[in-house]
Tab-separated table of C-alpha atoms in Angstrom:
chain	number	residue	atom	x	y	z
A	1	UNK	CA	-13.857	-14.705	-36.094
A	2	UNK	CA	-13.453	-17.001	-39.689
A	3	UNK	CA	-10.599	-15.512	-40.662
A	4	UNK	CA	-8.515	-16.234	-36.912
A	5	UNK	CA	-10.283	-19.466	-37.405
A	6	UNK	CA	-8.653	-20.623	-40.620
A	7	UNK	CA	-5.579	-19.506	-39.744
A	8	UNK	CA	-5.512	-21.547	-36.846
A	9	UNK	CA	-6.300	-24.363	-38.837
A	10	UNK	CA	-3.848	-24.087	-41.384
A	11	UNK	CA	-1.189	-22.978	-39.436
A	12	UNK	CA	-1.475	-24.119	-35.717
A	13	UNK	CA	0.248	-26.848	-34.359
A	14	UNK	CA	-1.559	-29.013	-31.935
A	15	UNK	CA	1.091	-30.391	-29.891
A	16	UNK	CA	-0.678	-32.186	-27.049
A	17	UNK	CA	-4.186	-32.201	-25.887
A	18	UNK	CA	-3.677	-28.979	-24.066
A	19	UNK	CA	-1.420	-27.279	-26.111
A	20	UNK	CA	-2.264	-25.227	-29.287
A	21	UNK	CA	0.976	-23.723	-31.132
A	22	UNK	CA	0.616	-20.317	-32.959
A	23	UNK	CA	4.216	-19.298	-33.431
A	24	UNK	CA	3.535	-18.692	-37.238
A	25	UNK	CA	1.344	-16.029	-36.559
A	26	UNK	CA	0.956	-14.922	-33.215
A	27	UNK	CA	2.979	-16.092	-30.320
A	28	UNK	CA	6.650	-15.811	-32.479
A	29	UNK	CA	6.261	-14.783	-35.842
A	30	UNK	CA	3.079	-12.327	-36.363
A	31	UNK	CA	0.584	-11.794	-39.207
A	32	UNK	CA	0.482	-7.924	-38.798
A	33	UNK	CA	-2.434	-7.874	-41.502
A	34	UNK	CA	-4.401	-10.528	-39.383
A	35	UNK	CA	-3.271	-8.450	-35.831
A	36	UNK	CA	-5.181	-5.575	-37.626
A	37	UNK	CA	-8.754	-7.128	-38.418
A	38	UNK	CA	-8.101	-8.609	-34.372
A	39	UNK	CA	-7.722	-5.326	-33.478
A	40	UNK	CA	-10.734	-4.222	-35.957
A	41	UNK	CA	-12.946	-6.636	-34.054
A	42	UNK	CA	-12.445	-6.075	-30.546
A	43	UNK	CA	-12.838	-2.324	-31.499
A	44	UNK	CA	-16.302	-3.690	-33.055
A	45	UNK	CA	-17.375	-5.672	-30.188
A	46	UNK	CA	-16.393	-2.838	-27.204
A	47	UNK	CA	-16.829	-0.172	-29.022
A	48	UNK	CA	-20.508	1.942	-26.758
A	49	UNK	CA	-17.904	0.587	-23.635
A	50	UNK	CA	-16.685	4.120	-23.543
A	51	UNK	CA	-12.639	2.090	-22.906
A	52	UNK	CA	-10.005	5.239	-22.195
A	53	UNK	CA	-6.885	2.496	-21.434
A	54	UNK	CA	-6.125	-1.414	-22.969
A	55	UNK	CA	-4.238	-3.154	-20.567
A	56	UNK	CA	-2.041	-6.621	-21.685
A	57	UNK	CA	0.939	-8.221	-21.014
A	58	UNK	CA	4.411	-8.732	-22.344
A	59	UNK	CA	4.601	-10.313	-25.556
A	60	UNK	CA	2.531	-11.853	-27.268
A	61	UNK	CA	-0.625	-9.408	-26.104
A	62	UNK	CA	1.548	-6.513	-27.328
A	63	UNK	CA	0.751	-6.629	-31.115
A	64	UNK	CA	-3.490	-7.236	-31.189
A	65	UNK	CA	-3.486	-4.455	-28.529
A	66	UNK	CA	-2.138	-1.994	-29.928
A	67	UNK	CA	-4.168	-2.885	-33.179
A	68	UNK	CA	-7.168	-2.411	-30.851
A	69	UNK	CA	-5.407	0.341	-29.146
A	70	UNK	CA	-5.125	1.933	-32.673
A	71	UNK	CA	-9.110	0.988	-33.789
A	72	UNK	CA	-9.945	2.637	-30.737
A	73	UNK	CA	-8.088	5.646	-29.853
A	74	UNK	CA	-6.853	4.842	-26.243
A	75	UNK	CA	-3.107	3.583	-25.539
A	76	UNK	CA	-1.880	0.822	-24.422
A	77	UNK	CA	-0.001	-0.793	-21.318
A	78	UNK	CA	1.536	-3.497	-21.336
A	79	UNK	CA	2.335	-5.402	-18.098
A	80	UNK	CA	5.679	-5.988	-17.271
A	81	UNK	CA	6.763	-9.972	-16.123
A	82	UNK	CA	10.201	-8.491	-14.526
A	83	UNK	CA	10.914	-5.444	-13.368
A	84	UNK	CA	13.881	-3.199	-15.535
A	85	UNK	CA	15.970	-1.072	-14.692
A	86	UNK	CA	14.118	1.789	-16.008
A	87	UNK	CA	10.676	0.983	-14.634
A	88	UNK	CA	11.761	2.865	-11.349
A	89	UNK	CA	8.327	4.100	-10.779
A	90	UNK	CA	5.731	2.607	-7.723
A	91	UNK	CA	4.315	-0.042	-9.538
A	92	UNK	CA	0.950	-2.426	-9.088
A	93	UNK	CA	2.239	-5.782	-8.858
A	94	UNK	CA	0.515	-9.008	-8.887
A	95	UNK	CA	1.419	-12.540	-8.683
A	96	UNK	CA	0.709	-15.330	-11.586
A	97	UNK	CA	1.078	-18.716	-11.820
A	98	UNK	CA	1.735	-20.124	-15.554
A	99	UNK	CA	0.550	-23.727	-15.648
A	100	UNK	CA	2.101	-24.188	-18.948
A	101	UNK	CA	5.495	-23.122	-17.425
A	102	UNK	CA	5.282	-24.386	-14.173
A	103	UNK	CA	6.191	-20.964	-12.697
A	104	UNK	CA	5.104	-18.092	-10.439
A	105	UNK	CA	6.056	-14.562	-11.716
A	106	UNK	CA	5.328	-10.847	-10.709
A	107	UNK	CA	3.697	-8.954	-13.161
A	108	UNK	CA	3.447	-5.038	-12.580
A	109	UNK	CA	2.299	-1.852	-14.154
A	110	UNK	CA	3.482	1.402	-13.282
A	111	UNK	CA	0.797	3.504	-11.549
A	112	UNK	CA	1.381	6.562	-13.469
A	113	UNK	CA	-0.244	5.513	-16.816
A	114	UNK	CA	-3.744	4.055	-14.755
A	115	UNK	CA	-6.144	5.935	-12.510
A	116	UNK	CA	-9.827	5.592	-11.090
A	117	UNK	CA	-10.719	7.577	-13.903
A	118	UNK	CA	-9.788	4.656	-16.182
A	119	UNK	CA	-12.205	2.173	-18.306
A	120	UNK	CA	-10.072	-0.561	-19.202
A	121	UNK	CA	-10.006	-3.297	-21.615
A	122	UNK	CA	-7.721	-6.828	-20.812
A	123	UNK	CA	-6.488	-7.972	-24.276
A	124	UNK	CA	-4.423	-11.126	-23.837
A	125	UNK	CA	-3.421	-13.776	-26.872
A	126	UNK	CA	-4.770	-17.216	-25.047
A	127	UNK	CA	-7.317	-17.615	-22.126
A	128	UNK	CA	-6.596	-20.841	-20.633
A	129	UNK	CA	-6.716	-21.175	-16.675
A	130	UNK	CA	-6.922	-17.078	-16.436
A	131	UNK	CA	-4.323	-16.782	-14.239
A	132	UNK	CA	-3.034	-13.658	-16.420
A	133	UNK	CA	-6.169	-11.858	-17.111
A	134	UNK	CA	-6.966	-12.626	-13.386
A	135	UNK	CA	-3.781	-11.048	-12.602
A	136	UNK	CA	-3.968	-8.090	-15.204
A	137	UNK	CA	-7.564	-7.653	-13.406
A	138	UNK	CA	-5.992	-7.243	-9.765
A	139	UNK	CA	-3.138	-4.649	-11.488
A	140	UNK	CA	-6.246	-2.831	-12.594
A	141	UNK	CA	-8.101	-3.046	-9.394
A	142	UNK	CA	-4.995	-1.693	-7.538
A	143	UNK	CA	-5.399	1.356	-9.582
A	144	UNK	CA	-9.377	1.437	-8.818
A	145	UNK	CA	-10.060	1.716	-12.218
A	146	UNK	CA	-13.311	0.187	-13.625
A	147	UNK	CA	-12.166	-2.909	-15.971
A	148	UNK	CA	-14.795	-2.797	-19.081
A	149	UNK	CA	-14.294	-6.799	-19.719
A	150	UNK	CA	-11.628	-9.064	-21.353
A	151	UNK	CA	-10.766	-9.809	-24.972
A	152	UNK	CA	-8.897	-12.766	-25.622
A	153	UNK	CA	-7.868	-13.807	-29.005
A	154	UNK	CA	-7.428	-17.389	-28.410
A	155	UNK	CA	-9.767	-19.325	-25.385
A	156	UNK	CA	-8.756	-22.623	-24.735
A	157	UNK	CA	-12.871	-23.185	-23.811
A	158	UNK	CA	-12.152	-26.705	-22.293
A	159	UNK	CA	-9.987	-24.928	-19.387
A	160	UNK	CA	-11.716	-23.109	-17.106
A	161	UNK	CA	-10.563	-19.708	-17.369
A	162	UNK	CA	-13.508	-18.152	-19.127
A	163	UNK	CA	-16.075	-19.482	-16.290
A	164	UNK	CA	-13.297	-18.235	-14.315
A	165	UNK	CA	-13.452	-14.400	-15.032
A	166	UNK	CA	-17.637	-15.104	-16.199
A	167	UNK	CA	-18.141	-15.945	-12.588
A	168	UNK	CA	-16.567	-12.877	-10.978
A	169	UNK	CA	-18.563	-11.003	-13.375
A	170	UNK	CA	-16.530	-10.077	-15.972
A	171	UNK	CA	-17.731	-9.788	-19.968
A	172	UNK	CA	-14.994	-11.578	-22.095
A	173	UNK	CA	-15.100	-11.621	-26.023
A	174	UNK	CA	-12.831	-14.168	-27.383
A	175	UNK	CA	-12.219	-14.551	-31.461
A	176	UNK	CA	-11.424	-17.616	-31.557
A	177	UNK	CA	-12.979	-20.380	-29.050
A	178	UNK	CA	-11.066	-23.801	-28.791
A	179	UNK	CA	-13.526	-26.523	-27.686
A	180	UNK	CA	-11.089	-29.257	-28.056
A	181	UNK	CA	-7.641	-29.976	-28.990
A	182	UNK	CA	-7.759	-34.301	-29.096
A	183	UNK	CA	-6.678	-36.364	-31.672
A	184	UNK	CA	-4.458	-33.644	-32.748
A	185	UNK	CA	-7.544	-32.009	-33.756
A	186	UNK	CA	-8.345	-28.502	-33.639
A	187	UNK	CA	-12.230	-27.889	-33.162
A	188	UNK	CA	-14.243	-25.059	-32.528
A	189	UNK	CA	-17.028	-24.006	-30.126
A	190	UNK	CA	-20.368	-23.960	-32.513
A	191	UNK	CA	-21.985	-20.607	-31.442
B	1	UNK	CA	10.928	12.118	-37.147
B	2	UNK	CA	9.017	15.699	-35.969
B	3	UNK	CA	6.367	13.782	-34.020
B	4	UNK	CA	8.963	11.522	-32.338
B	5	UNK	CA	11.236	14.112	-31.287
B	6	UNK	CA	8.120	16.186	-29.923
B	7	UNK	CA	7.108	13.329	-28.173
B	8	UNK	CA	10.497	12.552	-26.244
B	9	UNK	CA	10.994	16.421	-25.325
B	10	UNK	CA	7.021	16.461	-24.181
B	11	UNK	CA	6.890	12.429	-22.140
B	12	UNK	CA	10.562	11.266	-22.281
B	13	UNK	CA	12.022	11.715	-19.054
B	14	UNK	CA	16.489	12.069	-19.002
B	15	UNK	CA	16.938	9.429	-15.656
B	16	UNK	CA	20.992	10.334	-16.225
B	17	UNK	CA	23.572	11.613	-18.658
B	18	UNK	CA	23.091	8.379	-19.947
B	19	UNK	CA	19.586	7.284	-19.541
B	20	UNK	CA	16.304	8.384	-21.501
B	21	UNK	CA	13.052	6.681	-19.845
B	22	UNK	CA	10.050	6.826	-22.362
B	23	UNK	CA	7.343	4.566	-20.828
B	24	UNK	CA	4.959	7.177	-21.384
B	25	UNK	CA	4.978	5.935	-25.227
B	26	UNK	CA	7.310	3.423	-25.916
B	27	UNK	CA	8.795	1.007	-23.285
B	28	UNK	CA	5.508	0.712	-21.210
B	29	UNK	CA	2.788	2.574	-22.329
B	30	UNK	CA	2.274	2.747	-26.089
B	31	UNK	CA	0.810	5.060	-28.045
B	32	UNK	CA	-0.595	3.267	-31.086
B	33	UNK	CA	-0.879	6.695	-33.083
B	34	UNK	CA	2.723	7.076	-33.081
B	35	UNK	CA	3.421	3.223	-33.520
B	36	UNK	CA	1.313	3.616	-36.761
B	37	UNK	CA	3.465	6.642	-38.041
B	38	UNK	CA	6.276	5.291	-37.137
B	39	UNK	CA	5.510	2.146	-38.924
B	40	UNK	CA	4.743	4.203	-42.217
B	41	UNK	CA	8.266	6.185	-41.979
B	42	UNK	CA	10.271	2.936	-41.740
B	43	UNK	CA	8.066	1.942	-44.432
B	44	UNK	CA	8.847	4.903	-46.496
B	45	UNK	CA	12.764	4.383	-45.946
B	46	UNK	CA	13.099	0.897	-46.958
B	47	UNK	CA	10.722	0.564	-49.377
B	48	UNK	CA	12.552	-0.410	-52.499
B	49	UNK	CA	14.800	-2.403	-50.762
B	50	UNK	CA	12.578	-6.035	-51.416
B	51	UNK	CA	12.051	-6.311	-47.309
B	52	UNK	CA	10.276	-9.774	-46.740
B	53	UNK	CA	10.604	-10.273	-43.301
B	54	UNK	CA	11.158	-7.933	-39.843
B	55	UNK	CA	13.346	-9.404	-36.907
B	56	UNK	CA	12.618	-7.236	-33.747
B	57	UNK	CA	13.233	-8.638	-30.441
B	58	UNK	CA	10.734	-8.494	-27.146
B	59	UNK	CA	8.854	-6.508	-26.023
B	60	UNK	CA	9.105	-2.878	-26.775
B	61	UNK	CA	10.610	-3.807	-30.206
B	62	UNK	CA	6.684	-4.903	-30.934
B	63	UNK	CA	4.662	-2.444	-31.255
B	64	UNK	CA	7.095	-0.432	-34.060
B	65	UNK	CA	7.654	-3.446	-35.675
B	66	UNK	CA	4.288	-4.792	-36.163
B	67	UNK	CA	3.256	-1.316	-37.528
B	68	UNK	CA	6.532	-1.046	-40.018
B	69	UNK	CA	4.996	-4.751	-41.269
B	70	UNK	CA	1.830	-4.085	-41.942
B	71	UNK	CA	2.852	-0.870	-43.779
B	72	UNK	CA	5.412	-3.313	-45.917
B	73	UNK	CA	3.223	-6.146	-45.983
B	74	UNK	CA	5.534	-8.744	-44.717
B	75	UNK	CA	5.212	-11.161	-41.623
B	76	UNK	CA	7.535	-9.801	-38.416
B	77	UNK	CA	9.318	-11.912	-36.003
B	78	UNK	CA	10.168	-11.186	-32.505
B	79	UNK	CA	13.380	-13.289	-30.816
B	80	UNK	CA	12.868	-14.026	-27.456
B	81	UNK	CA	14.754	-13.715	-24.791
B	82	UNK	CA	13.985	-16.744	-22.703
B	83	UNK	CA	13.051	-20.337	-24.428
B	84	UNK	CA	9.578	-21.077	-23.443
B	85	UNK	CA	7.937	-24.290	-23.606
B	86	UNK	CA	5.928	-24.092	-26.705
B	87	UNK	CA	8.975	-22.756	-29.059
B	88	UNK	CA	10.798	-26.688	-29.583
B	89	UNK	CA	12.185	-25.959	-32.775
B	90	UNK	CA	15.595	-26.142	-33.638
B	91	UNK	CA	16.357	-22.450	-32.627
B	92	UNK	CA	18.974	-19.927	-33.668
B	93	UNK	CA	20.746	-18.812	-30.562
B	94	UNK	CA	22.862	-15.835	-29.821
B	95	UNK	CA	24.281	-14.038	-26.829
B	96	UNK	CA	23.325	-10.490	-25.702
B	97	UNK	CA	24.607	-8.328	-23.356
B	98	UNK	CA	22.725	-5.750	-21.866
B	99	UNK	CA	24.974	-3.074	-20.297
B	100	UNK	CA	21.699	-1.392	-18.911
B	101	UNK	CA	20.825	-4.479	-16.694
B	102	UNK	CA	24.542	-5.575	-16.686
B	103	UNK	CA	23.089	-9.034	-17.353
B	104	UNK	CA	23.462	-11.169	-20.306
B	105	UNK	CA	20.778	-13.435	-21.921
B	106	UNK	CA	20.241	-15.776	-24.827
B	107	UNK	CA	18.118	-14.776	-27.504
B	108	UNK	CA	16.494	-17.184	-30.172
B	109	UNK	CA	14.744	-17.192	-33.389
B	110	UNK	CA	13.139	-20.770	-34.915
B	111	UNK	CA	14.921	-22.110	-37.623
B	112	UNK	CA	11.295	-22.527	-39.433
B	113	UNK	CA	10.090	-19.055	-40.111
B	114	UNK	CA	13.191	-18.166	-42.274
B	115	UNK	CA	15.497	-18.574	-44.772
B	116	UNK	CA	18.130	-17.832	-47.005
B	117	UNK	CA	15.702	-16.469	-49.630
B	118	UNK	CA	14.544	-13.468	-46.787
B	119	UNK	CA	15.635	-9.792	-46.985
B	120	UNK	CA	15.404	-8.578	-43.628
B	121	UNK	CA	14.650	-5.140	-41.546
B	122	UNK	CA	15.942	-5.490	-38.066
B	123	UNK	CA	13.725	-2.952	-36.081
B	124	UNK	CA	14.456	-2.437	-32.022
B	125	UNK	CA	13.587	0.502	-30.053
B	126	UNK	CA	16.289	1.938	-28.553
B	127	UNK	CA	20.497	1.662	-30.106
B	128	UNK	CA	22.825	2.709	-27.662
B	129	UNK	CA	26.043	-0.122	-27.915
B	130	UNK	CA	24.104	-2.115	-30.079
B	131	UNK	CA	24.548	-5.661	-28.551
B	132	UNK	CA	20.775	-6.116	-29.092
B	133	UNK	CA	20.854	-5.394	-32.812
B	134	UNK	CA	24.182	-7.609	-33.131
B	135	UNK	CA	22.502	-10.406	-31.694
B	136	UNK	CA	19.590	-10.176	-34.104
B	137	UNK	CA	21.960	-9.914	-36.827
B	138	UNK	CA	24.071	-12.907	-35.748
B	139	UNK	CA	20.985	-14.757	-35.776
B	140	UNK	CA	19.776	-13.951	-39.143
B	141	UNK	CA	23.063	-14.690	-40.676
B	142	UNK	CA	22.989	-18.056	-38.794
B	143	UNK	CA	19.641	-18.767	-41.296
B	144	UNK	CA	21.633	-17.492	-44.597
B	145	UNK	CA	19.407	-14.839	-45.236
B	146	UNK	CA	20.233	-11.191	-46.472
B	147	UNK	CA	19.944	-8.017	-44.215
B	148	UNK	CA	18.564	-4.842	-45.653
B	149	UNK	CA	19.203	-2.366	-42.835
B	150	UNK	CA	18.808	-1.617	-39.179
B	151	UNK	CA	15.604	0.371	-38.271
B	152	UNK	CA	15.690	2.087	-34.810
B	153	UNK	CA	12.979	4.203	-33.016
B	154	UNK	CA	15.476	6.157	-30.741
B	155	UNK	CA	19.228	6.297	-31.374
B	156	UNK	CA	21.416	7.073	-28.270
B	157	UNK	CA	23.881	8.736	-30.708
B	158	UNK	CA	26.771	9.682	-28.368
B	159	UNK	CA	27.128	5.808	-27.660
B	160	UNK	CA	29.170	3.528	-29.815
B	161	UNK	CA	25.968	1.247	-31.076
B	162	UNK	CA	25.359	3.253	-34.873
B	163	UNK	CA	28.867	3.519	-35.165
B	164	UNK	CA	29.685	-0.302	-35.109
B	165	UNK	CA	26.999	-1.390	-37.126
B	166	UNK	CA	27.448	0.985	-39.971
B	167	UNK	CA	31.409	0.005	-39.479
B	168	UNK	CA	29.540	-3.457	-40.139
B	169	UNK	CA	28.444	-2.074	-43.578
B	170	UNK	CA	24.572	-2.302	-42.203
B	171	UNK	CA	22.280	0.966	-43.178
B	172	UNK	CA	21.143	1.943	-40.136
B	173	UNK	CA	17.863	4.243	-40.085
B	174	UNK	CA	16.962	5.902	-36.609
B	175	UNK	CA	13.994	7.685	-36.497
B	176	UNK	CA	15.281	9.887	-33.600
B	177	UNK	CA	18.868	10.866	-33.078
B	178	UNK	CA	19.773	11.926	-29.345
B	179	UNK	CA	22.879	13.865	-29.546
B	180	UNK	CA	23.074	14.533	-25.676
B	181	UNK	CA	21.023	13.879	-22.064
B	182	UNK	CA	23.298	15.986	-19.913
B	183	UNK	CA	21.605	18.374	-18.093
B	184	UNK	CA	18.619	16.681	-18.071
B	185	UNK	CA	17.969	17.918	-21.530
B	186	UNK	CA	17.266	16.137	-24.557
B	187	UNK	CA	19.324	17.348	-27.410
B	188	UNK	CA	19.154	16.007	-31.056
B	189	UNK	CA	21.292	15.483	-33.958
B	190	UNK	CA	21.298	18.122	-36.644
B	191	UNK	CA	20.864	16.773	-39.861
């Protein structure tokens, strides 16, 4: 997607060879305008998948969701990392192990808002190792829902999440597609 | 708001006197729909008030936010609530204390993504004692810049939270007013 493209370019921050920053448009400050022609595009690219439910996780997947969620027609749930207070319902959990943090935490979804009924779309902002959409997948399969594929804004494509989720059979659109981060360089995969 | 209130006396569910759970739409499921008109009415009431940046904090504050920004065509922040690895900046920091969790936590906003020249909406979902939209405020005053008003989905009116801020001299705009939960019933302001 050109215009995610440039905008990484301009305005991410490589800070190591693994690590891509996007807080000036994505991951702390957002670009709503941009968040809408995400959400235009993953509409585009799912939209014969007959989708009834997105699925994502708390934050950053909140915004181009619900701009999908929006293009659409179908709402939105976003997975919870901790449970609140409020969130007294039986819930799906998973586990998920965040390389870039160094941490395991639960993730859960209430299982009032997903059914077998349900076609569901993952939207996530970065596929890296996939240990979040793998874990948005198992919330989803706890729920016996069918999961339509995986749209990822941002894949790191020199981690191995998307052979990951390809492997288990999964269809995953990503907008932008990293191929390497060295040098302080950002480059793309040439499709 | 006529499609908000219909919405919390159709999906909201009154958990105690004190206590309105809306995960159906809001705090875990969203409904992008109602994100989008509730984006355009914020819109609507701050629109000659030179807005060029939102401050909304994770995660339901998102959604409502993102919409209100693309309406107004300015970029929207979200503080965080924990410091993750990738957000190094110099932050602004400010204490919260949530007397639904009885816990409090540190939120932050980088230093780079304003400035004394912004004009800024604070938009959160729920005000009930208004801690959360206190801490925003602190840290938007920390950066010099100017606050145009407070812009809240769902007012808790029978707490303190409106009261202080407006006793603050902040306009405060909440889309729904929620005069009383007792009973289990949702009751709203009159206006």
């Amino acid at each position: 997607m050109y215009a995610l493209e440039q905008k990484i370019l301009n305005e991410g921050i490589v800070l190591s060879d693994q690590v891509l920053k996007v807080d000036a448009f994505l991951n702390h400050q957002i670009d709503p305008v941009l968040m809408q022609q995400i959400g235009k595009e993953f509409a585009a690219r799912f939209k014969d998948t007959g989708i009834t439910k997105i699925v994502t996780i708390e934050a950053s997947g909140i915004a181009p969701a619900v701009m999908a969620g929006l293009e659409l027609g179908v709402p939105v749930i976003f997975a919870r990392k901790y449970q609140s207070l409020t969130l007294k319902d039986d819930l799906y959990r998973s586990k998920v192990f965040s390389f870039t943090k160094q941490v395991e935490s639960t993730i859960a979804i209430s299982n009032k808002h997903i059914n077998a009924e349900d076609k569901v779309l993952v939207i996530d902002d970065f596929l890296a190792n996939g240990q979040a959409a793998l874990g948005l997948i198992d919330l989803i399969h706890q729920a016996n829902a069918d999961i339509v594929g995986v749209g990822i804004v941002i894949e790191k494509s020199f981690q191995p999440g998307r052979d990951l989720l390809l492997e288990k059979g999964y269809r995953v659109e990503s907008l932008a597609r990293v191929a390497s981060l060295t040098n302080g360089q950002v480059t793309f995969v040439i499709e």
